[in-house]
């Protein structure tokens, strides 16, 4: 089945296509112009100047001098917002102040929406690094690339909607300290870049070899193509992607692009890492590609979010849907099979039916928006294996006490027929058919639903009688919102209570009202039903395997809608953030503070004080109830202290 476009849509597509071709040619010319402005003489002078400083070793006493020289170069290009960002490095018992150099563009747009290019400026040798670290390739070459891109892009980025920012990092050789410090600080300010490009050792080549290793995040692959098309480099996808300043950005979910030489320098970390041993023609080509990719990434439309790619029913067709972007005038869809481009299509809508594809074969879609005032957008990618068997439904459920609504995606195969609804109680073995609903209705609503835990499964059938795999939904129905749910997390550890112990404890103290128990490790699929509970008690121990932090969005919604939550746990901050190390969870802008949690104190006010083994103090406890190894003392227990906005749900006095 083919989708026929109205004649005016075809005309629009033709007009936009002609505009796009003209704009694309203009944009490509601009990228080549930017690349041509990169100067090999400038790169050579930057590297020689950094080499001649003498040492750039992080533990030397001239770290500020190095940073000030780099800052001076950014200043000379006309940037007005350049600063030294200091941090204290403690290395082998010695403390030395370190300096990142941060150069922000003069764009009129928000600093929270920027792209960043960086390289480390420190160096090291295996001999006498305090006295001499020429570090021409590692990494004066990367710093020179950052400086030259900053000089060239100063002429093109004044009003870029994604400003160009630049940075050079201190103390990379001793553990990525500069970039880690930046990511930690700017993450707290919610001000990490849209993407980060890292240059580390880009000036060693052999016999005219133009290969450059790269590592790239999904969605930024187009930048590699731009770099290759605007320079003589030959990008090689590297299996090694660690060990430099892109790592902390990637760990913080910032998309990255990392360039490093393919022919690794034989003078690495030695006194012979000097300008005369570099291949400056090669370094110049790398910087040309970097400058063009940086510009393209900042100016291009962001990734167009693909909502769904599903089989359309015949085994050789599919339907793709996506989120429209306000600045996109049309969308391009490239179709790949076995890695080969087999078709390119365009649309001004937010979905497209595509047929005449290889029957039953894996197909990949690359989708991007096009703006007549900019370059084509970054590419989103999604793959599917074509089949005439209906796809599983995408299902969501809403629970309003005993009124239940289960919905499914309205994007369906063209031959979709019915949805078969089956259900069973949580502890029953088999499903029973409950109803058959027309697929295009999009939902089933049940009023006066029977109380309790329910498993639903929904299957889609088509006009040929073929049936999809079932999709599950989980329901808790109740007449009034006054039930208690106890969730037992990972307990573990020597002499800690088992899940049965915890359940037995709560059975004894639970008020005379309906209550239920779930194990978060084995019954996590049921956790969305907590929204119909009056009280949720989450009892866990180990901060590394509690599953609590996986559901903070669910829990936040529950509490904001009036639900009451008690969390008993060890190392409470890590239950909200597994990477938590230090700091304050309860800043006025944090969701914990807004929910009424303002502090956390050790539980030293309890009737039974808990003391550290190493404190030398003994608690007033019955030693027969403790293992001998505890010596009459118990580990510390952390507890949240409620503020005036909270209310008591349950109290329990320890015996």
XYZ file of C-alpha atoms in Angstrom:
655
model
C 0.000 0.000 0.000
C 1.391 3.379 -0.987
C 0.666 6.710 0.626
C -0.337 9.367 -1.924
C 0.524 12.961 -1.073
C -1.823 15.810 -1.987
C -0.510 17.915 -4.870
C 0.236 20.966 -2.657
C 2.436 18.812 -0.407
C 4.426 17.643 -3.418
C 4.891 21.258 -4.540
C 6.041 22.266 -1.047
C 8.524 19.403 -0.989
C 9.896 20.454 -4.379
C 10.307 24.083 -3.259
C 11.962 23.080 0.007
C 14.223 20.609 -1.814
C 15.482 23.306 -4.174
C 16.009 25.677 -1.255
C 17.814 22.976 0.688
C 20.147 22.142 -2.212
C 21.079 25.792 -2.530
C 21.473 26.182 1.194
C 23.501 22.964 1.453
C 25.916 24.173 -1.230
C 26.212 27.507 0.558
C 26.782 25.780 3.884
C 29.410 23.435 2.437
C 31.228 26.426 0.949
C 31.220 28.087 4.386
C 32.616 24.949 6.066
C 35.408 24.780 3.500
C 36.070 28.494 4.029
C 36.369 27.940 7.789
C 38.773 25.041 7.248
C 40.880 27.126 4.837
C 41.362 29.812 7.490
C 43.306 27.405 9.732
C 46.965 28.466 9.650
C 49.842 25.995 9.949
C 52.153 28.855 10.925
C 49.873 29.763 13.831
C 49.759 26.154 15.031
C 53.543 25.910 14.830
C 54.024 29.100 16.832
C 51.593 27.985 19.561
C 53.350 24.623 19.955
C 56.833 26.186 19.991
C 55.801 28.759 22.592
C 54.325 26.097 24.878
C 57.395 23.898 24.429
C 59.713 26.804 25.283
C 57.975 27.512 28.597
C 60.271 24.791 29.917
C 57.939 22.621 31.923
C 54.189 22.227 32.086
C 54.318 19.497 34.721
C 51.330 19.847 37.058
C 53.471 19.601 40.216
C 55.904 22.324 39.098
C 55.615 25.841 40.514
C 54.730 27.550 37.205
C 51.214 26.141 36.651
C 49.687 29.632 36.782
C 52.265 30.987 34.324
C 51.270 28.310 31.795
C 47.566 29.057 32.225
C 48.119 32.835 31.935
C 49.965 32.377 28.634
C 47.036 30.423 27.201
C 44.553 32.976 28.571
C 46.573 35.717 26.876
C 46.170 34.017 23.504
C 42.374 33.788 23.915
C 42.372 37.473 24.944
C 44.376 38.404 21.839
C 41.705 36.861 19.606
C 39.187 39.341 21.022
C 37.338 37.136 23.520
C 36.142 39.151 26.504
C 35.117 36.337 28.851
C 38.259 34.321 29.569
C 39.105 33.158 33.079
C 41.346 30.895 35.112
C 39.305 28.318 37.008
C 41.479 27.128 39.895
C 41.380 23.959 41.961
C 43.735 22.399 44.513
C 45.464 19.148 43.559
C 46.681 16.833 46.312
C 49.206 14.449 44.756
C 51.412 12.127 46.812
C 50.992 14.334 49.853
C 51.854 17.550 47.967
C 49.278 20.242 47.285
C 49.658 22.450 44.203
C 47.119 24.892 42.797
C 45.974 23.983 39.286
C 44.258 26.133 36.660
C 41.815 25.320 33.899
C 41.533 28.046 31.268
C 37.912 28.685 30.267
C 37.067 30.833 27.232
C 33.393 31.589 26.749
C 32.124 33.054 23.520
C 30.598 36.502 23.310
C 27.332 35.137 21.915
C 24.138 36.866 22.997
C 22.536 33.502 23.754
C 22.320 31.523 27.000
C 25.513 30.029 28.454
C 23.558 26.875 29.311
C 23.317 25.909 25.640
C 26.869 25.779 24.286
C 29.368 23.461 22.600
C 32.841 22.950 24.041
C 36.261 22.167 22.544
C 39.091 21.273 24.913
C 42.561 19.800 25.408
C 44.893 19.374 28.381
C 47.806 21.801 28.675
C 49.943 19.953 31.245
C 52.765 17.604 30.248
C 54.981 14.945 31.815
C 58.199 13.021 31.142
C 59.717 9.917 32.681
C 62.948 11.737 33.578
C 62.887 15.170 35.278
C 59.398 16.590 34.672
C 59.787 19.402 37.216
C 62.626 20.823 35.096
C 61.639 19.930 31.527
C 58.512 18.674 29.748
C 58.512 19.882 26.135
C 55.267 17.974 25.481
C 54.980 19.194 21.899
C 52.724 16.377 20.723
C 51.335 15.532 24.177
C 49.630 17.875 24.338
C 50.776 21.236 23.022
C 49.385 20.001 19.700
C 45.882 19.651 21.189
C 46.100 23.051 22.910
C 47.292 24.611 19.640
C 44.267 23.065 17.906
C 41.916 24.578 20.492
C 43.550 28.003 20.180
C 43.472 27.993 16.376
C 39.817 26.888 16.284
C 39.016 29.671 18.752
C 40.785 32.217 16.521
C 39.025 31.058 13.356
C 35.558 30.616 14.883
C 35.709 34.056 16.538
C 34.858 35.393 13.091
C 31.815 33.119 12.671
C 30.207 32.559 16.054
C 29.223 35.965 17.402
C 25.489 35.219 17.340
C 25.489 31.450 17.148
C 22.523 29.961 18.986
C 24.912 27.357 20.367
C 27.929 29.427 21.409
C 31.446 28.119 20.885
C 33.259 27.684 24.210
C 36.851 26.550 24.633
C 38.910 25.142 27.507
C 42.345 23.805 28.340
C 42.699 21.494 31.321
C 45.262 21.214 34.079
C 46.616 17.997 35.634
C 45.321 15.552 33.008
C 48.481 13.468 33.182
C 47.969 12.870 36.910
C 44.361 11.668 36.578
C 42.101 13.895 34.390
C 41.775 16.276 37.344
C 41.029 19.445 35.367
C 38.194 18.044 33.275
C 36.747 16.131 36.247
C 36.733 19.354 38.265
C 34.919 21.171 35.437
C 32.293 18.464 34.933
C 31.613 18.221 38.672
C 31.261 21.974 39.092
C 29.207 22.663 35.978
C 26.949 19.669 36.533
C 25.930 21.214 39.850
C 25.057 24.409 37.957
C 23.131 22.432 35.314
C 25.465 23.939 32.730
C 27.255 21.132 30.909
C 27.784 21.525 27.137
C 25.525 20.186 24.402
C 28.549 18.192 23.235
C 32.294 18.139 23.911
C 35.193 17.689 21.440
C 38.573 16.597 22.832
C 41.987 16.851 21.146
C 44.876 14.848 22.609
C 48.057 14.195 20.559
C 47.186 15.159 16.980
C 50.580 15.873 15.389
C 52.341 12.551 14.770
C 52.112 10.885 11.365
C 54.334 8.814 9.092
C 55.016 9.148 5.363
C 52.001 11.301 4.659
C 49.558 8.999 6.461
C 46.451 11.047 7.190
C 44.684 8.544 9.477
C 43.209 9.974 12.693
C 41.639 7.829 15.409
C 38.287 8.914 16.769
C 35.682 7.935 19.337
C 32.211 9.432 18.996
C 28.882 9.275 20.809
C 25.771 8.122 19.002
C 24.157 11.096 17.306
C 27.407 12.948 16.559
C 28.567 10.699 13.740
C 27.775 13.432 11.228
C 30.617 15.506 12.700
C 33.096 12.836 11.584
C 31.760 13.079 8.034
C 32.040 16.881 8.104
C 35.631 16.689 9.378
C 36.592 14.244 6.616
C 34.905 16.325 3.889
C 36.653 19.555 4.892
C 40.197 18.231 5.363
C 42.549 15.506 4.169
C 42.240 13.383 7.312
C 41.053 9.772 7.138
C 38.983 9.058 10.278
C 39.473 5.590 11.810
C 37.030 4.348 14.437
C 39.225 3.469 17.390
C 38.544 0.538 19.694
C 40.406 2.452 22.441
C 38.323 5.349 23.716
C 39.579 6.011 27.247
C 42.381 7.847 28.976
C 41.732 11.484 28.136
C 39.564 14.417 29.112
C 36.477 13.334 27.199
C 35.961 10.514 29.718
C 34.339 12.559 32.547
C 32.055 14.279 30.023
C 30.927 10.953 28.611
C 30.359 9.664 32.163
C 28.058 12.660 32.705
C 26.060 11.725 29.559
C 27.501 14.573 27.487
C 27.950 13.446 23.838
C 31.658 13.457 22.897
C 33.966 13.412 19.902
C 37.601 12.482 20.591
C 40.470 12.846 18.096
C 43.926 11.284 18.622
C 46.701 10.361 16.188
C 46.568 6.923 14.579
C 50.377 6.580 14.470
C 51.198 6.870 18.154
C 54.307 8.945 18.873
C 57.495 7.086 19.761
C 58.496 10.165 21.794
C 55.519 9.906 24.157
C 56.314 11.333 27.620
C 59.970 11.882 26.753
C 62.378 14.816 26.417
C 62.309 14.267 22.638
C 58.618 15.167 22.310
C 59.564 18.340 20.477
C 58.368 20.382 17.510
C 61.033 19.042 15.152
C 59.576 15.549 15.556
C 56.017 16.550 14.626
C 54.193 16.359 11.291
C 52.617 19.804 11.123
C 50.900 19.210 7.767
C 48.964 16.394 9.427
C 48.162 18.463 12.540
C 46.841 21.265 10.330
C 44.443 18.904 8.554
C 43.146 17.597 11.906
C 42.456 21.143 13.099
C 40.752 22.036 9.813
C 38.346 19.137 10.251
C 37.825 19.980 13.930
C 36.974 23.629 13.253
C 34.459 22.688 10.550
C 32.882 19.962 12.717
C 32.647 22.347 15.680
C 30.881 24.940 13.534
C 28.566 22.387 11.953
C 27.591 20.870 15.307
C 26.830 24.260 16.828
C 24.782 25.534 13.922
C 22.967 22.337 12.935
C 19.533 21.450 14.189
C 19.702 19.105 17.177
C 18.751 15.449 16.967
C 15.200 14.869 15.815
C 13.675 12.471 18.315
C 12.395 9.314 16.620
C 9.296 8.237 18.528
C 8.695 4.903 16.851
C 9.616 2.697 13.919
C 7.188 -0.199 13.480
C 6.223 -2.783 10.925
C 3.296 -1.644 8.801
C 1.857 -5.103 8.211
C 3.121 -6.562 4.920
C 6.673 -7.478 5.895
C 8.199 -5.054 3.385
C 6.898 -1.790 4.822
C 7.207 0.330 7.938
C 5.905 3.477 9.628
C 8.287 5.963 11.241
C 7.090 8.786 13.539
C 9.124 11.592 15.092
C 8.863 14.772 17.138
C 8.680 17.901 15.005
C 11.195 20.687 15.565
C 10.048 24.287 15.413
C 12.972 25.366 13.204
C 12.843 22.452 10.761
C 11.100 23.132 7.450
C 11.368 19.511 6.297
C 12.824 16.178 7.355
C 15.089 13.818 5.443
C 14.909 10.067 5.941
C 17.797 7.903 4.752
C 17.122 4.145 4.604
C 19.948 1.603 4.980
C 20.146 -2.162 4.393
C 23.340 -4.125 5.082
C 25.111 -0.816 5.673
C 24.182 0.540 2.226
C 21.972 3.536 1.544
C 19.053 2.213 -0.521
C 16.691 5.205 -0.518
C 16.364 8.836 0.630
C 12.976 10.433 1.250
C 11.665 13.780 2.478
C 8.613 14.830 4.460
C 7.131 17.983 5.957
C 4.999 15.905 8.346
C 5.871 14.050 11.556
C 5.395 10.523 10.202
C 5.939 8.572 7.003
C 4.787 5.259 5.528
C 7.539 3.515 3.521
C 7.035 0.352 1.441
C 8.801 -1.713 -1.238
C 11.596 -2.567 1.200
C 13.488 -5.898 1.355
C 10.996 -8.402 2.817
C 11.811 -9.620 6.326
C 15.212 -7.905 6.364
C 16.824 -5.614 8.978
C 16.432 -1.956 8.012
C 17.968 1.149 9.612
C 16.563 4.676 9.429
C 18.565 7.902 9.752
C 16.359 10.946 10.249
C 17.291 14.628 10.456
C 15.666 18.019 10.132
C 16.634 20.706 7.640
C 16.496 24.433 8.364
C 16.610 26.841 5.403
C 18.671 29.209 7.540
C 21.201 26.595 8.659
C 22.799 23.256 7.906
C 21.054 19.916 7.926
C 20.501 18.635 11.437
C 22.241 15.931 13.419
C 21.163 12.404 12.537
C 18.953 10.193 14.712
C 19.170 6.474 13.982
C 16.804 3.569 14.618
C 16.713 0.011 13.283
C 14.010 -2.622 12.835
C 13.693 -6.126 11.403
C 10.822 -6.133 8.922
C 8.029 -8.630 9.577
C 4.361 -9.127 8.731
C 3.682 -10.156 12.344
C 2.350 -7.166 14.325
C 4.730 -5.374 16.680
C 4.167 -5.479 20.418
C 1.934 -2.667 21.603
C 3.360 0.237 23.581
C 1.101 0.341 26.638
C 0.550 2.784 29.515
C -1.891 2.633 32.405
C -3.634 5.165 34.627
C -5.084 4.212 38.002
C -7.676 6.339 39.763
C -8.673 4.051 42.650
C -11.174 1.625 41.071
C -11.298 3.376 37.682
C -8.607 1.955 35.395
C -7.584 3.184 31.942
C -5.100 1.234 29.800
C -3.935 2.967 26.611
C -1.767 1.905 23.700
C 0.055 3.677 20.923
C -2.186 5.074 18.212
C 0.541 4.476 15.637
C -0.504 1.033 14.404
C 0.155 -1.217 11.405
C -2.140 -0.438 8.483
C -3.841 -3.844 8.828
C -4.297 -3.642 12.628
C -7.590 -5.240 13.687
C -8.242 -5.890 17.380
C -6.556 -5.785 20.764
C -7.082 -8.879 22.919
C -7.153 -7.992 26.630
C -6.351 -10.729 29.145
C -5.846 -10.505 32.887
C -5.164 -12.417 36.088
C -4.683 -11.652 39.741
C -1.063 -11.241 40.824
C -0.737 -14.695 42.400
C -2.762 -16.642 39.827
C -1.038 -18.885 37.315
C -2.842 -18.261 34.015
C -4.480 -15.372 32.168
C -8.149 -15.285 31.220
C -9.544 -13.295 28.292
C -11.339 -10.203 29.533
C -12.294 -8.298 26.370
C -11.570 -7.729 22.669
C -11.321 -4.055 21.642
C -11.036 -2.438 18.211
C -7.350 -1.526 17.809
C -8.041 2.026 16.633
C -9.944 2.858 19.855
C -6.567 3.301 21.571
C -7.668 2.374 25.102
C -9.843 0.336 27.406
C -11.524 1.904 30.429
C -12.832 -0.152 33.348
C -14.999 1.388 36.079
C -15.704 -0.330 39.413
C -12.599 -2.455 38.914
C -12.215 -5.336 41.345
C -9.761 -4.504 44.144
C -6.243 -5.888 44.393
C -3.122 -6.480 42.300
C -3.741 -7.381 38.668
C -1.582 -8.420 35.727
C -2.962 -7.419 32.328
C -1.565 -8.414 28.955
C -2.586 -6.944 25.609
C -1.978 -8.505 22.178
C -2.566 -6.957 18.753
C -4.115 -8.934 15.902
C -4.173 -7.970 12.222
C -6.617 -8.626 9.386
C -4.742 -11.830 8.484
C -5.234 -13.228 11.985
C -1.568 -12.835 12.957
C -0.978 -11.873 16.586
C 1.771 -9.872 18.306
C 3.666 -10.861 21.414
C 1.717 -9.669 24.496
C 2.588 -6.484 26.368
C 2.067 -6.363 30.129
C 0.515 -3.721 32.364
C 0.211 -3.871 36.143
C -2.719 -2.513 38.118
C -3.617 -1.912 41.754
C -7.282 -1.144 42.251
C -8.853 0.011 45.526
C -12.051 1.644 46.741
C -10.278 4.202 48.939
C -6.690 5.391 49.098
C -5.835 4.154 52.593
C -3.610 1.122 52.016
C 0.032 0.621 52.974
C 2.718 -0.823 50.695
C 5.959 -2.132 52.195
C 8.814 -2.510 49.705
C 11.778 -4.588 50.795
C 14.970 -3.710 48.938
C 18.343 -5.413 48.821
C 19.161 -6.270 52.434
C 22.247 -8.446 52.266
C 25.283 -8.371 54.497
C 26.454 -10.473 57.416
C 23.836 -10.937 60.166
C 21.386 -8.531 58.507
C 17.693 -9.442 58.422
C 16.284 -11.412 55.534
C 13.310 -10.269 53.468
C 11.134 -12.667 55.489
C 12.445 -11.119 58.714
C 11.549 -7.643 57.481
C 8.083 -8.705 56.352
C 7.503 -10.448 59.693
C 8.538 -7.292 61.552
C 6.098 -5.117 59.635
C 3.321 -7.693 59.973
C 3.592 -7.338 63.758
C 3.531 -3.537 63.895
C 1.310 -2.723 60.908
C -1.886 -0.817 61.730
C -5.185 -2.613 61.257
C -5.645 -1.681 57.621
C -4.921 -3.292 54.286
C -1.219 -3.681 53.599
C 0.900 -5.338 50.933
C 4.508 -6.411 50.479
C 6.778 -6.262 47.433
C 10.392 -7.280 46.938
C 12.010 -4.579 44.797
C 14.580 -7.038 43.434
C 12.115 -9.632 42.120
C 8.833 -7.704 41.808
C 9.992 -4.329 40.469
C 7.457 -4.554 37.619
C 4.697 -3.828 40.145
C 6.238 -0.652 41.561
C 4.168 1.768 39.406
C 1.081 0.693 41.379
C 2.298 2.664 44.430
C 0.365 5.704 43.185
C -2.853 4.212 44.617
C -1.337 3.697 48.086
C -1.711 6.044 51.034
C 1.660 5.117 52.523
C 4.784 3.566 51.022
C 7.464 2.197 53.367
C 10.720 1.381 51.592
C 13.057 -0.730 53.722
C 16.517 -1.421 52.323
C 20.132 -1.681 53.357
C 22.908 -1.692 50.761
C 23.229 1.613 48.921
C 24.736 -0.079 45.873
C 21.802 -2.376 45.085
C 18.631 -0.828 46.509
C 16.812 -0.032 43.229
C 15.369 3.014 44.999
C 17.265 5.561 42.877
C 15.992 3.866 39.711
C 12.485 5.019 40.607
C 13.044 8.549 41.916
C 10.815 10.038 39.164
C 8.016 7.648 40.104
C 8.500 8.333 43.817
C 8.680 12.081 43.315
C 5.367 12.094 41.424
C 3.795 9.941 44.125
C 4.844 12.263 46.967
C 3.989 15.462 45.060
C 0.472 14.079 44.577
C -0.023 13.619 48.309
C 1.489 10.185 48.901
C 3.392 9.509 52.117
C 6.818 7.910 51.981
C 9.101 6.474 54.662
C 12.596 5.332 53.672
C 14.652 3.241 56.084
C 18.154 2.745 54.738
C 21.878 2.931 55.215
C 23.834 5.706 53.425
C 20.647 7.534 52.490
C 22.132 10.021 49.981
C 23.289 7.147 47.772
C 19.730 5.903 47.529
C 18.861 9.123 45.725
C 22.110 9.288 43.753
C 24.393 6.221 43.509
C 27.328 8.495 42.576
C 26.867 10.759 45.586
C 30.134 11.476 47.388
C 29.757 14.693 49.318
C 27.771 17.917 49.349
C 24.252 18.952 50.176
C 21.258 17.120 48.746
C 18.881 19.641 50.248
C 19.521 22.857 48.343
C 16.357 25.010 48.035
C 16.062 24.126 44.333
C 16.337 20.367 44.852
C 13.241 18.194 44.690
C 14.030 16.642 48.077
C 13.888 20.074 49.701
C 10.646 20.912 47.936
C 9.143 17.670 49.245
C 9.905 18.705 52.818
C 13.253 17.041 53.481
C 15.804 19.559 54.710
C 18.471 17.633 56.586
C 19.946 14.291 57.487
C 21.432 13.464 60.872
C 22.924 10.426 62.521
C 20.346 8.603 64.591
C 21.992 9.515 67.894
C 18.709 10.672 69.399
C 17.178 7.215 69.368
C 16.545 5.350 72.593
C 19.144 2.783 71.478
C 22.192 4.695 70.281
C 24.201 3.193 67.447
C 27.963 3.618 67.817
C 30.909 2.927 65.544
C 33.037 -0.103 66.424
C 36.158 2.080 66.407
C 34.715 4.661 68.793
C 35.658 2.698 71.889
C 32.180 3.302 73.292
C 29.615 0.631 74.121
C 25.879 1.023 73.664
C 23.460 -0.082 76.362
C 22.322 -3.212 74.559
C 21.749 -6.862 75.347
C 25.013 -8.517 74.212
C 23.229 -11.836 73.748
C 21.379 -10.286 70.832
C 24.562 -9.227 69.026
C 27.322 -11.261 67.354
C 30.457 -11.452 69.505
C 32.435 -9.640 66.811
C 30.376 -6.494 67.423
C 31.804 -6.133 70.952
C 28.557 -4.723 72.257
C 28.361 -1.917 69.680
C 26.355 -1.382 66.494
C 27.183 0.477 63.249
C 25.911 3.993 62.668
C 22.491 4.373 61.106
C 21.620 7.533 59.143
C 18.115 8.969 59.287
C 16.224 11.795 57.619
C 14.928 14.450 60.007
C 11.486 15.783 58.977
C 10.830 19.492 58.720
C 7.624 21.389 59.462
C 6.054 20.386 56.133
C 6.036 16.677 56.934
C 3.554 14.697 58.987
C 3.831 11.571 61.113
C 2.457 8.483 59.380
C 3.765 5.701 61.589
C 5.775 5.622 64.807
C 7.547 2.702 66.384
C 9.416 2.617 69.679
C 12.328 0.190 69.754
C 12.401 -2.225 72.693
